[in-house]
Amino acid sequence: NAGVTQTPKFRVLKTGQSMTLLCAQDMNHEYMYWYRQDPGMGLRLIHYSVGEGTTAKGEVPDGYNVSRLKKQNFLLGLESAAPSQTSVYFCASSYVSDGQPQHFGDGTRLSIL
Amino acid sequence: GESVGLHLPTLSVQEGDNSIINCAYSNSASDYFIWYKQESGKGPQFIIDIRSNMDKRQGQRVTVLLNKTVKHLSLQIAATQPGDSAVYFCAEFSNDYKLSFGAGTTVTVRA
């Protein structure tokens, strides 16, 4: 039982490059989330999904896109990476939106040069 | 805007003592709160949660207290152990699918 799995764990990109971060959960959760965590700060919500085929913007969505083609997967894309997107990215999932905790992956550490 | 915050960024505690981590929130409409523990290189791990219709909830060695009058949340860890060293976050559920996280308190356990 893996829970929430994120790939890759680390990546270094050059400014302007694109990449996709993958999140997979095996708990049959409806809700999935992408956060970023910067030093000395809590997690900030980028995008989220309330079910397969649906996505919505969170607190800091600019520069990112997401897709939820399958219930178990939630992809985060950076079309043209910028140094301000250097961060640790966490994916989370939950069975319902309220009253149940979100379960997190171990993060993807992304550096943009 | 409304936010969740922690009173102190760091806490140093002697092994075996009890730890108290505090959190203030400002959204009076919030009805669900979570404490997470984050170890170095890992994602946040669920510790305990509490609904706004409760004042106290206990888990294994942990207790969460909620004071809605002053909008204050605390996490108490009994008999703190070296493995409790981590960053602790409180999170508040708002009514738009979003958890709002505080900046975290780094707990260091002294041997």
XYZ file of C-alpha atoms in Angstrom:
224
model
C 0.000 0.000 0.000
C 2.009 2.942 -1.306
C -0.402 5.802 -0.465
C 0.616 8.896 -2.427
C 3.626 8.550 -4.720
C 5.356 11.446 -6.430
C 7.827 11.268 -9.295
C 10.463 12.460 -9.769
C 11.924 13.163 -6.310
C 14.436 15.706 -7.582
C 14.870 17.689 -10.759
C 16.994 20.590 -11.966
C 15.697 22.613 -14.892
C 16.906 25.558 -16.875
C 14.746 28.648 -17.211
C 12.235 28.181 -20.010
C 12.214 24.377 -19.938
C 9.030 22.463 -19.372
C 8.306 19.425 -17.267
C 5.518 17.398 -15.701
C 5.330 16.190 -12.125
C 3.353 13.017 -11.565
C 1.272 12.134 -8.534
C -0.360 8.755 -8.071
C -2.583 7.560 -5.226
C -3.855 4.061 -4.566
C -6.480 4.909 -1.947
C -9.346 5.535 -4.381
C -9.546 9.152 -3.200
C -11.765 11.576 -5.061
C -9.868 14.737 -4.167
C -6.312 15.522 -5.141
C -4.173 18.601 -4.557
C -0.883 20.157 -5.551
C 0.964 22.399 -3.088
C 4.263 24.183 -3.072
C 6.368 24.716 0.025
C 8.941 27.461 0.267
C 11.434 28.011 3.119
C 9.833 29.280 6.316
C 6.359 29.062 4.875
C 3.469 26.707 5.078
C 2.073 24.906 2.087
C 0.272 26.925 -0.555
C -2.317 25.365 -2.804
C -1.574 25.539 -6.534
C -4.419 23.543 -8.092
C -6.805 20.882 -6.951
C -9.253 18.358 -8.365
C -12.558 17.182 -6.956
C -12.771 14.202 -9.262
C -11.651 12.608 -12.493
C -11.770 15.070 -15.369
C -12.105 18.157 -13.168
C -9.541 20.698 -11.993
C -9.667 24.065 -10.265
C -7.306 26.879 -9.322
C -5.930 27.253 -5.849
C -4.088 30.080 -4.174
C -1.043 30.324 -6.495
C -1.986 28.833 -9.894
C -0.055 31.123 -12.254
C 2.592 29.366 -14.338
C 1.162 25.890 -13.705
C -1.324 23.614 -15.390
C -2.842 20.360 -14.202
C -4.721 17.388 -15.568
C -6.733 14.585 -13.964
C -7.404 12.130 -16.759
C -7.513 9.162 -14.382
C -8.859 9.128 -10.858
C -5.607 7.868 -9.393
C -3.299 10.356 -11.157
C -2.886 14.110 -10.908
C -0.281 15.780 -13.117
C 1.297 19.179 -12.544
C 2.882 20.885 -15.537
C 5.292 23.765 -15.841
C 5.173 25.051 -19.415
C 8.072 27.505 -19.143
C 9.953 27.160 -15.877
C 11.048 30.282 -14.019
C 13.479 30.628 -11.071
C 10.523 31.721 -8.888
C 9.149 28.212 -9.286
C 12.086 26.721 -7.425
C 10.356 24.980 -4.560
C 9.347 21.669 -3.049
C 6.102 20.400 -4.519
C 3.736 18.182 -2.591
C 0.792 16.229 -3.825
C -2.023 15.209 -1.510
C -5.266 13.320 -1.728
C -8.356 12.892 0.396
C -11.539 10.839 0.313
C -13.763 13.831 0.910
C -13.026 17.545 1.035
C -14.031 18.231 4.620
C -13.738 16.292 7.811
C -10.986 14.033 6.597
C -7.251 14.752 6.530
C -5.298 14.994 3.352
C -2.583 12.403 2.776
C 0.676 13.709 1.364
C 3.436 12.335 -0.809
C 7.088 12.899 0.048
C 7.539 15.758 -2.384
C 9.452 16.718 -5.503
C 12.361 19.086 -4.997
C 12.583 21.297 -8.084
C 15.359 23.779 -8.839
C 15.143 26.206 -11.732
C 18.459 27.711 -12.814
C -6.814 38.013 4.525
C -7.573 35.362 7.082
C -4.801 32.972 7.873
C -3.523 30.380 10.238
C -0.387 31.113 12.184
C 1.798 29.611 14.823
C 2.968 31.574 17.827
C 6.607 30.490 17.803
C 8.788 29.329 14.920
C 10.993 27.141 17.123
C 10.634 25.108 20.287
C 13.402 23.318 22.161
C 12.305 20.691 24.681
C 14.097 18.258 26.956
C 13.528 14.595 26.207
C 10.830 13.256 28.480
C 9.180 16.634 29.028
C 5.826 17.623 27.605
C 5.679 19.885 24.547
C 3.028 22.458 23.765
C 2.780 23.916 20.280
C 0.389 26.792 19.737
C -1.541 28.020 16.746
C -3.836 30.998 16.245
C -6.438 31.149 13.524
C -8.563 34.024 12.347
C -11.359 32.455 10.304
C -14.194 32.120 12.779
C -16.158 30.062 10.230
C -13.605 27.237 10.177
C -14.970 24.000 11.546
C -12.160 21.517 11.056
C -8.520 21.641 12.093
C -5.586 19.305 11.555
C -2.113 18.980 13.013
C 0.609 17.648 10.745
C 4.179 16.569 11.479
C 6.833 16.987 8.806
C 10.206 15.327 9.121
C 13.160 16.381 7.020
C 12.792 15.259 3.413
C 9.282 13.921 3.962
C 5.768 15.085 3.322
C 3.435 16.239 6.090
C 2.104 13.359 8.146
C -1.303 13.481 9.801
C -1.163 13.535 13.611
C -4.598 14.420 14.883
C -7.643 16.436 13.906
C -10.529 18.123 15.667
C -13.937 19.452 14.744
C -15.178 22.799 16.001
C -17.897 21.104 18.056
C -15.175 19.656 20.293
C -12.816 21.326 22.775
C -10.361 18.492 23.190
C -9.318 15.338 21.459
C -6.700 12.825 22.512
C -4.565 10.440 20.563
C -1.538 8.391 21.402
C 0.704 10.754 23.413
C -0.907 13.754 21.711
C -3.775 16.012 22.680
C -5.297 18.813 20.663
C -7.133 21.626 22.412
C -9.431 24.048 20.642
C -10.507 27.353 22.130
C -13.019 28.898 19.778
C -13.521 31.959 21.944
C -9.985 33.192 21.315
C -9.478 31.211 18.095
C -6.573 29.226 19.452
C -5.421 25.686 18.797
C -2.699 23.796 20.600
C -0.953 20.459 20.271
C 0.398 18.811 23.393
C 2.920 15.998 23.103
C 3.455 13.944 26.240
C 6.873 12.590 27.186
C 8.597 14.044 24.136
C 10.970 11.663 22.390
C 13.844 12.265 19.937
C 11.602 10.983 17.148
C 9.255 13.889 17.798
C 11.819 16.319 16.394
C 10.168 17.766 13.301
C 8.251 20.730 11.962
C 4.646 20.858 13.137
C 1.916 22.562 11.125
C -1.611 23.395 12.047
C -4.076 23.563 9.187
C -7.530 25.034 9.006
C -10.213 23.897 6.596
C -12.020 26.662 4.779
C -15.233 26.160 2.860
C -13.687 26.030 -0.595
C -11.821 22.718 -0.505
C -8.720 24.461 0.745
C -6.568 23.750 3.771
C -4.775 26.848 5.061
C -1.450 26.060 6.668
C 0.528 28.004 9.212
C 4.254 28.562 8.750
C 5.188 25.754 11.144
C 7.002 25.305 14.441
C 10.315 23.463 14.453
C 10.557 21.231 17.509
C 14.004 20.117 18.638
C 14.270 17.489 21.348
C 17.353 17.717 23.572
C 18.789 14.485 24.908
